[in-house]
Amino acid sequence: MARPLVPLEVHSPGVLGLNKQGGDGILPMGWATKAVNMVFNSVGRLASRKGTKDRLLAANKFSGKVTVGHEYIDASNSKSVIYVDSTAIYEENGSGVNNLTNSLTVAPYKFVNFNGLCVGHHPDQTPIEATAVGNNFQLGTTGAKTQVSGDDVVAAWGRLWVIDSSVNTLYHSDLLINNFTGGSSGSFDLAIYWPNGMDSAIALAEWNDYLVVFGRKSIIIYENPDDPTTSMAIADIIEGIGCIARDSVQQVGSDLVFLSGSGVRSLGRVVQEKSLPQRDISKNVRDYIVGLVTSTETIKSLYSESERFYLISFKDAGVVMCFDMSQRLEDGSYRATEWTLSITDMLVLQDRAVVLITSDGTNSQSTNYTGYLDSVLYDGSGGATYDICYEGVWNDFGQDIGHREKILKSVTTLIGGTNGDTATVKWAVDYTDDFDTVDIVFPKINRAAAGIKRPMTKSGEVVKIGLESTLYGTEKTLKRFNIMAKLGRYV
């Protein structure tokens, strides 16, 4: 008598995100071992990321590599995006840019908005400032002001705060004035407070009425920074964990997210206990992320509330890691995917637009994160396709049949897309990534999900299934794989 077919179902493929820490063993089927150019959509399914559309006309793209992007909002609420490449400081003006360098030294400044000014700091340069949107930059010492150069700067509590790692000092300006002498300006010696010997200041952040100083191996948290001359004091010192990349620090709700030497972490304050635990956001991709780090100076990040993700780019590796911050997994981590984009900086504008500054190695372009093609021109024409790739985990489909051979017969793929879209379903068996494939074509216009059945080959004890597809301008969403198989011998 012919053996009956049994269903082997993979519901909500990759719903838990990437897991690169599990090795080659069997993991719960909700994990993914690859999720390239994908995000989690509003209902929590794995879907294609959006594309990019140029903010500037092609003739106005940057001839050098842009390393800095910043939205300047001045005292009159006028707005513009500031860019720095290897040759000049620019301000976005419609579909073009204006050069605001004003004979100043060009460097990858860290910019902040402060009391109507746009202030730029770099450890090897005199700070610079612009007094209004459209105005050239000038030295921060203009008007007989005293400046300090530093590695990072934040504007908070009516002051500028600057860290200088070369002398391990935290400086603060006078109240509402970009001046670091006189009035209520001052400084704090960080060297005497680093735990377990000397550390190096990397980043600053304002967080829940605390001032956080990130060292490479430790964190100092100050309370009462609104009164630095009399009341400001250390609230906590965290040992053994720090930040290795200044531009990885982002405020995400009530947390600060940052890149440490052991992956992406968040600093959460439990008010009732007055304790400051760190959550390991990247627990399931930790080693992979650590391996992406070469130069920490090229690492950039953003958090988008509207897109619900924290992005961190590793320019030298050509990889962007995307963490879905809408909900935490049971192990305290967050769902991760990866993108293949070469990004030199990124920012979120006041209107919530996500801006990705991309580079082809020679030229740079400022782009909006939108649509489902990459490099769409300013006028909406053109655009380049890009590929998504999902691979699941090795799956034995449960204790009852885990040690039985699965003789694969067919797969029905439930995937969201539109008429004429194509995809390739692939599968492998028994821990060898030698995939068989079959192509599928979407049969109906504007159908929410296409259930497409195709024959399968191969047999084995464990099965991995995946999907690859090219984006031609419309979103794709993974929903389910239904595999039909016959059960063979015990193995």
CSV table of C-alpha atoms in Angstrom, one decimal:
chain,number,residue,atom,x,y,z
A,1,MET,CA,0.0,0.0,0.0
A,2,ALA,CA,1.3,3.5,-0.9
A,3,ARG,CA,2.5,5.5,2.0
A,4,PRO,CA,0.4,8.6,2.7
A,5,LEU,CA,1.6,12.1,2.3
A,6,VAL,CA,2.2,14.1,5.5
A,7,PRO,CA,2.2,17.9,5.7
A,8,LEU,CA,5.4,19.6,7.0
A,9,GLU,CA,4.4,23.2,7.5
A,10,VAL,CA,6.6,26.3,8.1
A,11,HIS,CA,4.3,29.0,9.5
A,12,SER,CA,5.4,32.6,9.5
A,13,PRO,CA,9.0,31.9,8.1
A,14,GLY,CA,11.7,33.8,10.0
A,15,VAL,CA,9.3,35.4,12.4
A,16,LEU,CA,12.0,35.4,15.1
A,17,GLY,CA,14.6,37.0,12.9
A,18,LEU,CA,18.2,36.0,12.2
A,19,ASN,CA,20.0,33.5,14.4
A,20,LYS,CA,23.7,33.1,13.6
A,21,GLN,CA,24.7,31.9,17.1
A,22,GLY,CA,22.9,28.5,16.9
A,23,GLY,CA,25.5,26.9,14.6
A,24,ASP,CA,24.4,24.2,12.3
A,25,GLY,CA,22.1,22.5,14.8
A,26,ILE,CA,18.3,22.3,14.9
A,27,LEU,CA,16.6,25.5,16.0
A,28,PRO,CA,12.9,26.3,16.4
A,29,MET,CA,11.5,26.9,12.9
A,30,GLY,CA,10.7,30.6,13.6
A,31,TRP,CA,14.4,31.5,13.2
A,32,ALA,CA,16.1,32.5,10.0
A,33,THR,CA,19.7,31.8,9.0
A,34,LYS,CA,19.5,34.4,6.2
A,35,ALA,CA,17.2,37.4,6.0
A,36,VAL,CA,18.9,39.7,3.4
A,37,ASN,CA,17.3,43.0,2.5
A,38,MET,CA,14.3,42.3,4.6
A,39,VAL,CA,12.4,43.9,7.5
A,40,PHE,CA,9.4,43.0,9.7
A,41,ASN,CA,6.2,44.6,8.5
A,42,SER,CA,3.5,46.1,10.6
A,43,VAL,CA,1.9,42.7,11.3
A,44,GLY,CA,5.3,41.2,12.2
A,45,ARG,CA,5.9,39.2,9.0
A,46,LEU,CA,9.2,39.0,7.2
A,47,ALA,CA,9.0,41.3,4.2
A,48,SER,CA,11.2,43.1,1.7
A,49,ARG,CA,12.8,46.4,2.9
A,50,LYS,CA,12.0,49.6,1.1
A,51,GLY,CA,14.3,51.1,-1.6
A,52,THR,CA,16.0,54.4,-2.0
A,53,LYS,CA,15.1,57.6,-4.0
A,54,ASP,CA,17.6,60.4,-4.6
A,55,ARG,CA,17.0,63.7,-2.8
A,56,LEU,CA,19.2,65.5,-5.2
A,57,LEU,CA,19.4,65.8,-9.0
A,58,ALA,CA,22.0,63.4,-10.6
A,59,ALA,CA,24.0,66.4,-11.6
A,60,ASN,CA,24.3,67.5,-8.0
A,61,LYS,CA,25.4,64.2,-6.4
A,62,PHE,CA,28.5,64.5,-4.4
A,63,SER,CA,31.8,63.7,-6.2
A,64,GLY,CA,33.4,62.6,-2.9
A,65,LYS,CA,32.4,60.4,-0.1
A,66,VAL,CA,29.9,62.1,2.3
A,67,THR,CA,30.7,61.1,5.8
A,68,VAL,CA,28.3,63.4,7.7
A,69,GLY,CA,24.6,64.2,7.4
A,70,HIS,CA,22.7,66.4,9.9
A,71,GLU,CA,19.4,68.3,9.9
A,72,TYR,CA,19.9,71.9,11.0
A,73,ILE,CA,16.8,73.6,12.4
A,74,ASP,CA,17.5,77.2,13.3
A,75,ALA,CA,15.9,79.8,15.6
A,76,SER,CA,13.2,80.6,13.0
A,77,ASN,CA,12.4,76.9,12.5
A,78,SER,CA,13.9,76.9,9.0
A,79,LYS,CA,15.3,73.5,8.1
A,80,SER,CA,18.1,72.2,5.9
A,81,VAL,CA,20.3,69.1,5.7
A,82,ILE,CA,24.0,69.7,6.2
A,83,TYR,CA,26.5,67.4,4.4
A,84,VAL,CA,30.3,67.0,4.7
A,85,ASP,CA,32.4,65.2,2.1
A,86,SER,CA,36.2,65.2,1.7
A,87,THR,CA,36.2,68.7,0.1
A,88,ALA,CA,33.5,70.9,1.5
A,89,ILE,CA,30.6,71.5,3.8
A,90,TYR,CA,27.2,71.7,2.0
A,91,GLU,CA,23.7,72.6,2.7
A,92,GLU,CA,20.8,71.0,0.8
A,93,ASN,CA,18.8,73.5,-1.2
A,94,GLY,CA,15.9,72.0,-3.0
A,95,SER,CA,17.3,69.4,-5.5
A,96,GLY,CA,20.8,70.9,-5.2
A,97,VAL,CA,23.4,72.0,-2.6
A,98,ASN,CA,25.1,75.2,-1.5
A,99,ASN,CA,28.7,75.3,-0.4
A,100,LEU,CA,29.0,76.8,3.1
A,101,THR,CA,32.6,75.9,3.7
A,102,ASN,CA,33.8,79.6,3.9
A,103,SER,CA,37.5,78.6,3.6
A,104,LEU,CA,37.3,76.5,6.8
A,105,THR,CA,39.1,73.2,7.3
A,106,VAL,CA,36.9,70.4,6.2
A,107,ALA,CA,36.6,67.4,8.6
A,108,PRO,CA,33.9,64.9,9.6
A,109,TYR,CA,32.4,67.2,12.2
A,110,LYS,CA,29.8,66.1,14.7
A,111,PHE,CA,27.0,68.6,14.4
A,112,VAL,CA,24.3,69.6,16.9
A,113,ASN,CA,21.7,72.3,17.0
A,114,PHE,CA,22.1,74.7,19.9
A,115,ASN,CA,20.1,77.8,20.6
A,116,GLY,CA,19.6,78.6,17.0
A,117,LEU,CA,23.2,77.6,16.0
A,118,CYS,CA,24.5,74.6,14.1
A,119,VAL,CA,27.7,73.7,16.0
A,120,GLY,CA,30.3,71.3,14.6
A,121,HIS,CA,33.0,69.6,16.7
A,122,HIS,CA,36.0,67.5,15.7
A,123,PRO,CA,38.9,66.5,18.0
A,124,ASP,CA,41.6,67.9,15.7
A,125,GLN,CA,39.9,71.1,14.6
A,126,THR,CA,38.6,74.4,16.1
A,127,PRO,CA,34.8,74.0,16.5
A,128,ILE,CA,32.7,75.7,13.8
A,129,GLU,CA,29.2,77.2,13.8
A,130,ALA,CA,26.4,78.5,11.5
A,131,THR,CA,24.0,81.2,12.8
A,132,ALA,CA,21.1,80.4,10.5
A,133,VAL,CA,20.0,78.2,7.6
A,134,GLY,CA,21.7,79.6,4.5
A,135,ASN,CA,24.6,81.2,6.3
A,136,ASN,CA,28.2,80.1,5.8
A,137,PHE,CA,29.9,78.4,8.7
A,138,GLN,CA,32.4,80.3,10.7
A,139,LEU,CA,34.9,79.5,13.5
A,140,GLY,CA,33.2,79.0,16.9
A,141,THR,CA,35.7,81.5,18.4
A,142,THR,CA,34.1,84.3,16.4
A,143,GLY,CA,33.0,87.0,18.8
A,144,ALA,CA,35.8,86.4,21.2
A,145,LYS,CA,34.3,83.1,22.4
A,146,THR,CA,36.5,80.3,23.9
A,147,GLN,CA,36.1,76.8,22.4
A,148,VAL,CA,37.2,73.3,23.3
A,149,SER,CA,37.7,70.6,20.7
A,150,GLY,CA,36.3,67.2,21.4
A,151,ASP,CA,35.4,63.7,20.2
A,152,ASP,CA,31.6,64.1,20.8
A,153,VAL,CA,29.2,66.9,21.6
A,154,VAL,CA,25.6,67.0,22.7
A,155,ALA,CA,23.2,69.9,23.4
A,156,ALA,CA,21.1,69.5,26.5
A,157,TRP,CA,19.9,71.4,29.5
A,158,GLY,CA,20.7,74.7,27.8
A,159,ARG,CA,24.4,73.9,27.3
A,160,LEU,CA,26.9,72.2,25.0
A,161,TRP,CA,28.6,69.2,26.5
A,162,VAL,CA,31.9,68.1,25.0
A,163,ILE,CA,34.2,65.1,25.8
A,164,ASP,CA,37.9,65.3,24.9
A,165,SER,CA,39.4,61.8,25.1
A,166,SER,CA,43.0,63.0,24.9
A,167,VAL,CA,42.7,64.6,28.3
A,168,ASN,CA,39.7,62.6,29.6
A,169,THR,CA,37.7,65.7,30.4
A,170,LEU,CA,34.0,66.5,30.2
A,171,TYR,CA,33.4,70.2,29.4
A,172,HIS,CA,30.1,72.2,29.5
A,173,SER,CA,29.5,75.6,28.1
A,174,ASP,CA,28.0,78.6,29.7
A,175,LEU,CA,24.1,78.6,29.8
A,176,LEU,CA,22.6,79.2,26.4
A,177,ILE,CA,26.0,80.5,25.0
A,178,ASN,CA,28.5,78.6,22.9
A,179,ASN,CA,31.4,79.7,25.1
A,180,PHE,CA,33.5,77.5,27.3
A,181,THR,CA,34.9,80.2,29.7
A,182,GLY,CA,33.2,82.5,32.1
A,183,GLY,CA,29.7,82.4,33.4
A,184,SER,CA,28.7,78.9,34.5
A,185,SER,CA,30.9,77.0,32.1
A,186,GLY,CA,33.2,74.4,33.6
A,187,SER,CA,34.6,70.9,33.3
A,188,PHE,CA,34.8,67.5,35.0
A,189,ASP,CA,37.9,65.2,35.2
A,190,LEU,CA,36.8,61.8,34.0
A,191,ALA,CA,40.1,60.1,34.7
A,192,ILE,CA,39.6,59.9,38.5
A,193,TYR,CA,36.2,58.1,38.1
A,194,TRP,CA,36.9,55.4,35.5
A,195,PRO,CA,36.7,52.1,37.2
A,196,ASN,CA,39.5,49.5,37.1
A,197,GLY,CA,42.0,52.0,35.8
A,198,MET,CA,42.0,54.4,32.9
A,199,ASP,CA,39.4,54.3,30.1
A,200,SER,CA,38.8,56.5,27.0
A,201,ALA,CA,35.7,58.6,26.5
A,202,ILE,CA,33.9,57.6,23.3
A,203,ALA,CA,30.4,59.1,23.3
A,204,LEU,CA,27.9,61.3,25.1
A,205,ALA,CA,24.1,61.1,25.4
A,206,GLU,CA,21.3,62.8,27.2
A,207,TRP,CA,18.9,60.2,28.6
A,208,ASN,CA,16.0,60.5,31.0
A,209,ASP,CA,17.4,63.6,32.7
A,210,TYR,CA,20.8,61.9,33.1
A,211,LEU,CA,24.0,62.7,31.2
A,212,VAL,CA,25.7,59.4,30.1
A,213,VAL,CA,29.4,59.3,29.3
A,214,PHE,CA,30.4,56.2,27.4
A,215,GLY,CA,33.9,54.9,27.8
A,216,ARG,CA,35.3,52.1,25.8
A,217,LYS,CA,35.1,49.7,28.8
A,218,SER,CA,32.8,51.5,31.2
A,219,ILE,CA,29.9,54.0,31.5
A,220,ILE,CA,29.6,57.0,33.9
A,221,ILE,CA,26.1,58.3,34.5
A,222,TYR,CA,25.6,61.8,36.0
A,223,GLU,CA,22.5,63.1,37.7
A,224,ASN,CA,21.3,66.7,38.0
A,225,PRO,CA,23.1,67.9,34.9
A,226,ASP,CA,20.8,70.9,34.7
A,227,ASP,CA,22.9,72.4,37.5
A,228,PRO,CA,26.5,71.4,36.8
A,229,THR,CA,28.1,74.0,39.0
A,230,THR,CA,26.5,72.8,42.3
A,231,SER,CA,24.3,69.7,42.1
A,232,MET,CA,25.6,67.5,39.3
A,233,ALA,CA,27.0,64.3,40.6
A,234,ILE,CA,27.7,60.7,39.6
A,235,ALA,CA,24.6,58.5,39.9
A,236,ASP,CA,26.1,55.2,38.8
A,237,ILE,CA,29.2,53.7,37.2
A,238,ILE,CA,28.9,50.6,35.1
A,239,GLU,CA,32.0,48.4,34.8
A,240,GLY,CA,33.0,46.0,32.1
A,241,ILE,CA,30.8,47.3,29.3
A,242,GLY,CA,31.2,50.4,27.2
A,243,CYS,CA,30.7,51.8,23.7
A,244,ILE,CA,33.2,51.3,20.8
A,245,ALA,CA,31.5,53.5,18.2
A,246,ARG,CA,30.3,57.0,18.9
A,247,ASP,CA,27.7,57.1,16.1
A,248,SER,CA,26.1,53.9,17.2
A,249,VAL,CA,24.4,55.6,20.1
A,250,GLN,CA,20.7,56.2,19.7
A,251,GLN,CA,17.8,56.9,22.0
A,252,VAL,CA,15.0,54.3,21.5
A,253,GLY,CA,12.0,55.1,23.6
A,254,SER,CA,13.3,55.1,27.2
A,255,ASP,CA,16.5,53.2,26.3
A,256,LEU,CA,19.8,54.1,24.9
A,257,VAL,CA,21.1,51.7,22.3
A,258,PHE,CA,24.8,51.4,21.5
A,259,LEU,CA,27.5,49.1,20.1
A,260,SER,CA,29.7,47.5,22.6
A,261,GLY,CA,32.7,45.3,22.1
A,262,SER,CA,30.3,42.3,22.5
A,263,GLY,CA,27.5,43.5,20.2
A,264,VAL,CA,24.5,45.9,20.3
A,265,ARG,CA,23.2,46.6,23.7
A,266,SER,CA,20.6,48.9,25.4
A,267,LEU,CA,20.8,50.7,28.6
A,268,GLY,CA,17.5,50.5,30.5
A,269,ARG,CA,16.6,52.2,33.7
A,270,VAL,CA,14.4,50.4,36.2
A,271,VAL,CA,13.1,53.3,38.2
A,272,GLN,CA,11.8,51.3,41.1
A,273,GLU,CA,15.1,49.6,41.8
A,274,LYS,CA,17.3,52.4,40.6
A,275,SER,CA,19.3,49.8,38.7
A,276,LEU,CA,20.8,50.0,35.2
A,277,PRO,CA,20.8,46.7,33.5
A,278,GLN,CA,22.1,46.3,29.9
A,279,ARG,CA,20.0,44.2,27.5
A,280,ASP,CA,21.8,42.3,24.8
A,281,ILE,CA,19.9,43.4,21.7
A,282,SER,CA,22.1,41.4,19.3
A,283,LYS,CA,22.3,38.2,21.3
A,284,ASN,CA,21.4,35.9,18.4
A,285,VAL,CA,23.8,37.6,15.9
A,286,ARG,CA,26.5,38.7,18.4
A,287,ASP,CA,29.5,37.0,16.9
A,288,TYR,CA,28.5,38.0,13.4
A,289,ILE,CA,28.3,41.7,14.3
A,290,VAL,CA,31.6,41.6,16.2
A,291,GLY,CA,33.1,40.2,13.0
A,292,LEU,CA,31.8,43.1,10.9
A,293,VAL,CA,33.7,45.7,13.0
A,294,THR,CA,36.9,47.0,11.4
A,295,SER,CA,37.1,50.8,11.7
A,296,THR,CA,34.7,52.1,14.3
A,297,GLU,CA,34.8,55.6,12.8
A,298,THR,CA,32.7,54.5,9.8
A,299,ILE,CA,30.0,52.9,11.9
A,300,LYS,CA,26.7,54.9,11.7
A,301,SER,CA,23.2,54.3,13.1
A,302,LEU,CA,19.7,55.7,13.4
A,303,TYR,CA,16.4,54.9,15.1
A,304,SER,CA,13.1,55.4,13.2
A,305,GLU,CA,10.0,55.4,15.3
A,306,SER,CA,7.8,55.3,12.2
A,307,GLU,CA,9.7,52.3,10.7
A,308,ARG,CA,10.2,50.8,14.1
A,309,PHE,CA,13.8,49.9,13.5
A,310,TYR,CA,17.3,50.6,14.7
A,311,LEU,CA,19.8,50.5,11.9
A,312,ILE,CA,23.6,50.2,12.3
A,313,SER,CA,25.8,50.3,9.2
A,314,PHE,CA,29.2,48.7,8.8
A,315,LYS,CA,30.5,50.6,5.8
A,316,ASP,CA,33.7,48.7,5.4
A,317,ALA,CA,31.7,45.4,5.2
A,318,GLY,CA,28.9,46.8,3.0
A,319,VAL,CA,26.4,45.5,5.6
A,320,VAL,CA,23.6,47.2,7.5
A,321,MET,CA,22.1,45.4,10.4
A,322,CYS,CA,18.4,46.1,11.1
A,323,PHE,CA,16.8,45.5,14.4
A,324,ASP,CA,13.0,45.5,14.8
A,325,MET,CA,12.4,47.5,18.0
A,326,SER,CA,8.6,47.0,18.1
A,327,GLN,CA,8.8,44.1,20.6
A,328,ARG,CA,11.4,42.2,22.5
A,329,LEU,CA,11.9,38.4,22.2
A,330,GLU,CA,11.6,36.2,25.2
A,331,ASP,CA,15.4,36.0,25.6
A,332,GLY,CA,15.6,39.8,25.8
A,333,SER,CA,17.0,40.3,22.3
A,334,TYR,CA,15.4,41.9,19.3
A,335,ARG,CA,14.6,40.5,15.8
A,336,ALA,CA,17.4,41.1,13.3
A,337,THR,CA,17.8,41.2,9.5
A,338,GLU,CA,20.7,42.4,7.3
A,339,TRP,CA,20.8,44.7,4.3
A,340,THR,CA,23.4,44.9,1.5
A,341,LEU,CA,23.8,48.7,1.2
A,342,SER,CA,26.9,50.8,1.4
A,343,ILE,CA,25.9,53.6,3.7
A,344,THR,CA,28.2,56.4,4.9
A,345,ASP,CA,25.7,58.1,7.2
A,346,MET,CA,22.0,58.1,8.0
A,347,LEU,CA,19.6,60.3,9.8
A,348,VAL,CA,15.9,60.8,10.6
A,349,LEU,CA,14.4,64.2,9.8
A,350,GLN,CA,11.9,66.1,11.9
A,351,ASP,CA,9.2,65.1,9.4
A,352,ARG,CA,10.2,61.4,10.2
A,353,ALA,CA,11.7,60.8,6.7
A,354,VAL,CA,14.6,58.3,6.9
A,355,VAL,CA,17.6,59.5,4.9
A,356,LEU,CA,20.3,57.1,3.8
A,357,ILE,CA,23.5,58.5,2.4
A,358,THR,CA,24.8,55.9,0.0
A,359,SER,CA,28.2,55.6,-1.8
A,360,ASP,CA,29.4,53.6,-4.7
A,361,GLY,CA,33.0,54.0,-3.5
A,362,THR,CA,33.5,57.2,-5.6
A,363,ASN,CA,30.3,59.3,-5.5
A,364,SER,CA,27.7,59.8,-2.8
A,365,GLN,CA,24.0,60.5,-3.0
A,366,SER,CA,21.5,61.4,-0.3
A,367,THR,CA,18.4,59.2,-0.6
A,368,ASN,CA,15.0,58.8,1.0
A,369,TYR,CA,14.0,55.3,2.2
A,370,THR,CA,10.9,54.7,0.2
A,371,GLY,CA,9.4,52.6,-2.6
A,372,TYR,CA,10.7,49.2,-3.7
A,373,LEU,CA,13.6,50.1,-6.1
A,374,ASP,CA,17.0,51.4,-5.2
A,375,SER,CA,18.6,54.5,-6.6
A,376,VAL,CA,15.4,56.0,-8.1
A,377,LEU,CA,16.2,59.4,-9.6
A,378,TYR,CA,15.0,62.7,-8.1
A,379,ASP,CA,12.2,62.9,-10.7
A,380,GLY,CA,10.9,59.4,-9.9
A,381,SER,CA,12.3,57.8,-13.0
A,382,GLY,CA,14.8,54.9,-13.3
A,383,GLY,CA,15.7,52.8,-10.3
A,384,ALA,CA,17.6,49.5,-9.7
A,385,THR,CA,16.3,46.2,-8.7
A,386,TYR,CA,17.6,44.5,-5.6
A,387,ASP,CA,17.4,40.9,-4.2
A,388,ILE,CA,15.9,39.5,-1.1
A,389,CYS,CA,17.0,36.2,0.4
A,390,TYR,CA,15.5,34.1,3.2
A,391,GLU,CA,16.8,30.8,4.5
A,392,GLY,CA,15.3,29.0,7.4
A,393,VAL,CA,16.8,26.6,9.9
A,394,TRP,CA,17.5,22.9,9.7
A,395,ASN,CA,14.2,21.4,10.7
A,396,ASP,CA,13.3,17.8,11.7
A,397,PHE,CA,9.6,18.7,12.1
A,398,GLY,CA,9.2,17.5,15.7
A,399,GLN,CA,9.7,14.7,18.0
A,400,ASP,CA,7.2,12.3,16.4
A,401,ILE,CA,8.9,12.2,13.0
A,402,GLY,CA,12.2,13.8,13.8
A,403,HIS,CA,14.2,10.6,13.1
A,404,ARG,CA,12.3,9.6,10.0
A,405,GLU,CA,13.5,10.2,6.5
A,406,LYS,CA,11.4,12.8,4.7
A,407,ILE,CA,10.8,12.1,1.0
A,408,LEU,CA,9.9,15.5,-0.3
A,409,LYS,CA,7.1,15.7,-2.9
A,410,SER,CA,5.8,19.2,-3.3
A,411,VAL,CA,5.9,22.7,-1.7
A,412,THR,CA,3.1,25.3,-1.7
A,413,THR,CA,4.5,28.8,-1.1
A,414,LEU,CA,2.2,31.5,0.4
A,415,ILE,CA,3.8,34.8,-0.3
A,416,GLY,CA,2.4,38.3,-0.7
A,417,GLY,CA,3.1,40.0,-4.0
A,418,THR,CA,1.6,41.3,-7.3
A,419,ASN,CA,0.9,40.0,-10.8
A,420,GLY,CA,4.0,38.8,-12.7
A,421,ASP,CA,6.3,38.8,-9.7
A,422,THR,CA,8.7,35.9,-9.6
A,423,ALA,CA,10.6,34.1,-6.9
A,424,THR,CA,12.8,31.0,-6.5
A,425,VAL,CA,12.0,28.5,-3.7
A,426,LYS,CA,15.0,26.4,-2.6
A,427,TRP,CA,15.6,23.6,-0.2
A,428,ALA,CA,18.4,21.4,1.1
A,429,VAL,CA,18.6,18.4,3.4
A,430,ASP,CA,20.9,16.9,6.1
A,431,TYR,CA,23.1,19.9,6.9
A,432,THR,CA,24.5,20.4,3.4
A,433,ASP,CA,23.7,23.7,1.7
A,434,ASP,CA,23.3,22.1,-1.7
A,435,PHE,CA,20.0,23.6,-2.7
A,436,ASP,CA,17.5,22.3,-5.3
A,437,THR,CA,15.3,25.1,-6.7
A,438,VAL,CA,12.0,25.8,-8.4
A,439,ASP,CA,10.7,29.1,-9.9
A,440,ILE,CA,7.3,30.4,-9.1
A,441,VAL,CA,5.3,33.2,-10.9
A,442,PHE,CA,2.5,35.2,-9.2
A,443,PRO,CA,-0.8,34.4,-11.0
A,444,LYS,CA,-3.2,37.1,-10.0
A,445,ILE,CA,-3.3,40.9,-10.0
A,446,ASN,CA,-3.2,42.5,-6.6
A,447,ARG,CA,-3.7,39.2,-4.8
A,448,ALA,CA,-2.8,39.5,-1.2
A,449,ALA,CA,-1.0,36.2,-1.2
A,450,ALA,CA,-0.2,33.6,-3.8
A,451,GLY,CA,-0.4,29.9,-2.8
A,452,ILE,CA,1.8,28.4,-5.5
A,453,LYS,CA,2.4,24.6,-5.6
A,454,ARG,CA,5.5,23.2,-7.2
A,455,PRO,CA,7.2,19.7,-7.1
A,456,MET,CA,10.2,18.9,-4.9
A,457,THR,CA,13.0,16.5,-5.0
A,458,LYS,CA,15.5,15.2,-2.4
A,459,SER,CA,15.0,13.2,0.8
A,460,GLY,CA,16.6,13.5,4.2
A,461,GLU,CA,16.2,13.6,8.0
A,462,VAL,CA,16.3,17.4,8.3
A,463,VAL,CA,15.2,20.0,5.8
A,464,LYS,CA,16.1,23.7,5.2
A,465,ILE,CA,13.8,25.8,3.0
A,466,GLY,CA,14.4,29.2,1.6
A,467,LEU,CA,13.3,31.8,-1.0
A,468,GLU,CA,15.1,34.3,-3.2
A,469,SER,CA,13.5,37.0,-5.3
A,470,THR,CA,14.2,40.2,-7.1
A,471,LEU,CA,12.3,43.4,-6.2
A,472,TYR,CA,10.9,45.2,-9.3
A,473,GLY,CA,9.0,47.9,-7.5
A,474,THR,CA,6.5,46.1,-5.2
A,475,GLU,CA,6.7,44.6,-1.8
A,476,LYS,CA,7.0,40.9,-1.1
A,477,THR,CA,5.9,39.3,2.2
A,478,LEU,CA,6.6,35.7,3.4
A,479,LYS,CA,3.6,33.9,4.9
A,480,ARG,CA,4.0,30.1,4.9
A,481,PHE,CA,5.6,27.1,3.2
A,482,ASN,CA,3.5,23.9,3.1
A,483,ILE,CA,5.7,20.9,2.2
A,484,MET,CA,4.1,17.5,1.4
A,485,ALA,CA,6.3,14.5,2.0
A,486,LYS,CA,6.3,10.8,2.5
A,487,LEU,CA,7.9,9.3,5.6
A,488,GLY,CA,10.7,6.8,5.0
A,489,ARG,CA,13.0,4.8,7.2
A,490,TYR,CA,14.2,5.7,10.6
A,491,VAL,CA,17.6,7.3,10.5
